[in-house]
Short mmCIF file of C-alpha atoms in Angstrom, two decimals:
data_model
loop_
_atom_site.label_atom_id
_atom_site.label_comp_id
_atom_site.label_asym_id
_atom_site.label_seq_id
_atom_site.Cartn_x
_atom_site.Cartn_y
_atom_site.Cartn_z
CA VAL A 199 -30.81 -80.45 248.75
CA LEU A 200 -32.72 -82.14 245.97
CA SER A 201 -31.53 -79.73 243.29
CA GLY A 202 -27.92 -80.20 244.46
CA THR A 203 -28.36 -83.94 244.34
CA TYR A 204 -29.80 -83.76 240.84
CA ILE A 205 -26.91 -81.62 239.60
CA GLY A 206 -24.38 -83.86 241.33
CA THR A 207 -25.69 -86.98 239.62
CA SER A 208 -25.10 -85.42 236.22
CA VAL A 209 -21.40 -84.71 236.89
CA GLY A 210 -19.04 -87.25 235.36
CA LEU A 211 -15.30 -87.83 235.27
CA SER A 212 -14.89 -85.76 232.11
CA ASP A 213 -16.60 -82.81 233.84
CA LEU A 214 -14.22 -83.08 236.79
CA LEU A 215 -11.21 -83.20 234.48
CA GLU A 216 -12.39 -80.00 232.75
CA LEU A 217 -12.22 -78.13 236.07
CA ARG A 218 -8.43 -77.94 235.78
CA TYR A 219 -8.88 -75.22 233.16
CA LEU A 220 -10.67 -73.08 235.72
CA ILE A 221 -7.90 -72.97 238.32
CA TRP A 222 -6.19 -69.82 237.00
CA PRO A 223 -9.39 -67.86 236.31
CA ALA A 224 -10.71 -68.79 239.76
CA LEU A 225 -7.44 -67.72 241.40
CA ILE A 226 -7.39 -64.41 239.52
CA LEU A 227 -11.02 -63.77 240.43
CA ALA A 228 -10.46 -64.55 244.12
CA LEU A 229 -7.33 -62.38 244.35
CA GLY A 230 -8.96 -59.49 242.51
CA TYR A 231 -12.13 -59.62 244.60
CA SER A 232 -10.16 -59.87 247.85
CA GLY A 233 -7.97 -56.94 246.82
CA ILE A 234 -10.98 -54.76 246.05
CA CYS A 235 -12.61 -55.68 249.38
CA PHE A 236 -9.45 -54.80 251.30
CA LEU A 237 -9.05 -51.55 249.36
CA ARG A 238 -12.65 -50.60 250.09
CA GLY A 239 -12.24 -51.54 253.76
CA TRP A 240 -9.13 -49.35 253.94
CA ALA A 241 -10.73 -46.36 252.19
CA LEU A 242 -14.10 -46.26 253.99
CA PRO A 243 -12.78 -45.12 257.40
CA ARG A 244 -11.02 -42.20 255.71
CA VAL A 245 -13.90 -41.16 253.45
CA CYS A 246 -17.00 -41.96 255.54
CA GLN A 247 -15.61 -41.61 259.08
CA MET A 248 -16.49 -45.20 259.99
CA SER A 249 -14.58 -47.34 262.40
CA ARG A 250 -12.24 -49.89 260.89
CA ARG A 251 -14.45 -52.77 262.04
CA GLU A 252 -17.52 -51.23 260.43
CA SER A 253 -15.70 -50.55 257.18
CA MET A 254 -14.40 -54.11 256.94
CA LEU A 255 -17.92 -55.43 257.51
CA VAL A 256 -19.34 -53.11 254.85
CA ALA A 257 -16.69 -54.29 252.37
CA THR A 258 -17.33 -57.96 253.18
CA PRO A 259 -18.92 -59.94 250.35
CA ALA A 260 -21.28 -61.69 252.77
CA ALA A 261 -24.91 -62.21 251.93
CA ALA A 262 -27.51 -59.81 253.28
CA SER A 263 -29.07 -62.63 255.30
CA ALA A 264 -25.81 -63.18 257.23
CA MET A 265 -25.09 -59.51 257.89
CA PRO A 266 -27.41 -59.04 260.90
CA ARG A 267 -25.47 -61.73 262.79
CA ILE A 268 -21.89 -60.95 261.82
CA PRO A 269 -21.59 -57.42 263.33
CA ILE A 270 -22.98 -58.65 266.66
CA ASP A 271 -20.40 -61.46 266.72
CA ARG A 272 -17.61 -58.94 266.01
CA GLY A 273 -18.73 -56.47 268.69
CA VAL A 274 -19.99 -53.75 266.33
CA GLN A 275 -23.04 -51.98 267.74
CA SER A 276 -23.81 -49.91 264.63
CA THR A 277 -26.51 -50.79 262.11
CA ASP A 278 -24.57 -49.22 259.23
CA PRO A 279 -23.05 -52.48 257.90
CA VAL A 280 -26.47 -54.15 257.73
CA GLY A 281 -28.10 -51.13 256.06
CA LEU A 282 -25.30 -50.68 253.54
CA GLN A 283 -25.35 -54.38 252.65
CA GLY A 284 -29.10 -54.06 252.02
CA ILE A 285 -28.53 -51.03 249.81
CA ARG A 286 -25.81 -52.91 247.93
CA LEU A 287 -28.16 -55.86 247.39
CA CYS A 288 -30.91 -53.62 246.01
CA THR A 289 -28.47 -51.74 243.77
CA VAL A 290 -26.95 -54.90 242.33
CA THR A 291 -30.37 -56.44 241.77
CA ALA A 292 -31.68 -53.32 240.05
CA LEU A 293 -28.68 -52.34 237.94
CA PHE A 294 -26.68 -55.42 236.98
CA PRO A 295 -29.28 -57.04 234.71
CA GLN A 296 -29.56 -53.79 232.72
CA ILE A 297 -25.78 -53.39 232.52
CA ILE A 298 -25.33 -56.97 231.34
CA GLY A 299 -28.14 -56.51 228.81
CA LEU A 300 -26.51 -53.35 227.46
CA LEU A 301 -23.14 -55.08 227.17
CA LEU A 302 -24.69 -58.04 225.38
CA ASN A 303 -26.47 -55.74 222.93
CA PHE A 304 -23.29 -53.75 222.38
CA PHE A 305 -21.05 -56.74 221.68
CA THR A 306 -23.49 -58.79 219.60
#
């Protein structure tokens, strides 16, 4: 809460006016990410023999801390969505910094 308050106090009118330039990139990002999630949710039942509910939960961009609660609320009794979200978290944490570092070294 304190860090959010500190950041919020440094935001001025000029910063808010600059946000208008981010509308199209944010829209493109949201549509692209949603499309990929739906595509993954559609493909997983065919490739991995999961139920549709499980595949949609696996493709969900929710945080690993929320995943133990969401399947129970949706009536999914399998632990696969929680386990796969944990694997995704570990993979992203392990690989993305190296990939970004390689790209930065390549383009600079």
